């Protein structure tokens, strides 16, 4: 599923630039993605579209997020830490954070892989038509062992 999401991010600059679902299914299938993987990704994107509609971009007041035991178990320590990092860096306002958590909770398996969470964050930015700044893109795309240390 995440391969399909990354392909969509790299190919279409915004969700509304994607073809309709029937045409998109055919295109993804022709590229070589499996039918189940396509269905799972498109269903997940439908949920993202619903969540994005409720996002209004308000920064809001400072908010404290307390994770439920189910969320903590599902997200895992690394993912919760990464979400906190993005919040403290000022790039993930509370409404966007909640969208990320909602979409992360929709992914089966415990704990969520940190690399999968990074794709989810990227897709949330994409769905809102926002581009993260260069430093955040570096955090989302470059593996720590591949970073140049000056």
XYZ file of C-alpha atoms in Angstrom:
150
model
C 0.000 0.000 0.000
C 2.754 2.470 0.898
C 4.427 1.971 -2.479
C 1.182 3.070 -4.145
C 0.951 6.128 -1.867
C 4.538 7.146 -2.620
C 3.898 6.709 -6.341
C 0.823 8.971 -6.129
C 2.761 11.587 -4.175
C 5.593 11.598 -6.700
C 3.312 11.555 -9.749
C 0.475 13.945 -8.851
C 1.106 17.316 -7.250
C -2.294 17.276 -5.478
C -5.082 14.765 -4.919
C -7.375 16.647 -7.315
C -4.746 16.157 -10.050
C -5.318 12.383 -9.870
C -7.614 10.804 -12.436
C -10.940 9.364 -11.276
C -10.681 6.156 -9.236
C -11.554 3.776 -12.086
C -8.905 5.268 -14.365
C -6.413 5.448 -11.501
C -6.981 1.754 -10.697
C -6.282 0.830 -14.310
C -3.162 2.974 -14.437
C -1.794 1.588 -11.155
C -2.542 -1.948 -12.286
C -0.807 -1.357 -15.636
C 2.269 -0.069 -13.788
C 2.404 -3.348 -11.880
C 0.788 -2.726 -8.514
C -1.267 -5.619 -7.126
C -5.069 -5.249 -7.023
C -5.204 -5.701 -3.226
C -2.490 -3.104 -2.714
C -4.317 -0.638 -4.972
C -7.634 -1.207 -3.185
C -6.059 -0.801 0.244
C -4.315 2.443 -0.775
C -7.414 3.947 -2.393
C -9.584 3.052 0.607
C -7.014 4.637 2.909
C -6.979 7.752 0.697
C -10.779 7.947 0.901
C -10.416 8.133 4.690
C -7.731 10.780 4.284
C -10.021 12.840 2.046
C -12.737 12.759 4.723
C -10.248 13.754 7.427
C -8.764 16.520 5.246
C -12.219 18.043 4.716
C -12.500 18.665 8.443
C -9.070 20.321 8.571
C -9.315 24.091 8.385
C -5.669 24.946 8.952
C -6.264 26.720 12.242
C -3.161 26.809 14.327
C -5.230 27.019 17.497
C -3.927 27.475 20.961
C -1.280 25.264 22.435
C -2.665 21.822 22.938
C -1.481 18.865 24.907
C -2.029 15.480 23.288
C -2.457 12.530 25.618
C -2.288 9.224 23.773
C -4.608 6.419 24.784
C -3.007 3.059 25.596
C -4.385 1.696 22.305
C -2.812 4.579 20.350
C 0.510 4.207 22.160
C 0.600 0.482 21.461
C -0.417 0.881 17.831
C 1.815 3.847 16.986
C 4.825 2.727 18.979
C 7.379 4.802 20.805
C 9.295 5.895 17.694
C 6.191 7.176 15.912
C 4.871 9.046 18.953
C 8.325 10.615 19.341
C 8.415 11.625 15.684
C 4.966 13.224 15.889
C 6.129 15.144 18.970
C 9.256 16.244 17.109
C 7.185 17.590 14.206
C 4.893 19.420 16.626
C 7.788 20.995 18.520
C 9.366 22.047 15.207
C 6.154 23.956 14.482
C 5.295 22.102 11.283
C 2.481 19.898 12.562
C -0.322 21.966 14.099
C -2.826 20.136 16.337
C -5.540 19.625 13.672
C -2.986 18.187 11.250
C -1.509 16.041 14.033
C -4.945 14.559 14.651
C -5.303 13.753 10.947
C -1.924 11.994 11.014
C -2.916 9.979 14.081
C -6.314 9.104 12.582
C -4.734 7.807 9.366
C -1.960 5.997 11.261
C -4.548 4.217 13.400
C -6.215 3.007 10.172
C -3.096 0.976 9.293
C -3.138 -2.617 10.548
C -0.323 -4.002 12.686
C 1.422 -3.002 15.906
C 3.614 -1.053 16.256
C 3.485 1.125 13.169
C 6.807 1.300 11.368
C 8.369 4.773 11.595
C 9.024 4.843 7.837
C 5.312 4.164 7.241
C 4.395 7.014 9.595
C 6.655 9.341 7.602
C 4.747 8.436 4.437
C 1.471 9.093 6.265
C 2.721 12.552 7.315
C 3.784 13.263 3.746
C 0.375 12.177 2.421
C -1.430 14.408 4.938
C 0.578 17.410 3.696
C -0.164 16.309 0.109
C -3.892 15.963 0.752
C -4.022 19.513 2.104
C -2.059 20.908 -0.815
C 0.796 21.933 1.455
C 4.470 21.280 0.890
C 6.603 20.719 3.975
C 9.735 22.835 4.148
C 13.058 21.403 2.977
C 14.259 20.346 6.430
C 11.079 18.407 7.104
C 11.246 16.798 3.660
C 14.771 15.709 4.591
C 13.410 14.109 7.782
C 10.663 12.381 5.817
C 12.795 11.064 2.955
C 16.423 10.607 3.968
C 17.383 7.647 6.131
C 19.471 8.742 9.166
C 22.433 6.607 8.069
C 22.441 8.343 4.650
C 22.624 11.900 6.047
C 25.795 13.879 5.578
C 27.227 15.180 8.828
C 29.160 18.416 8.445
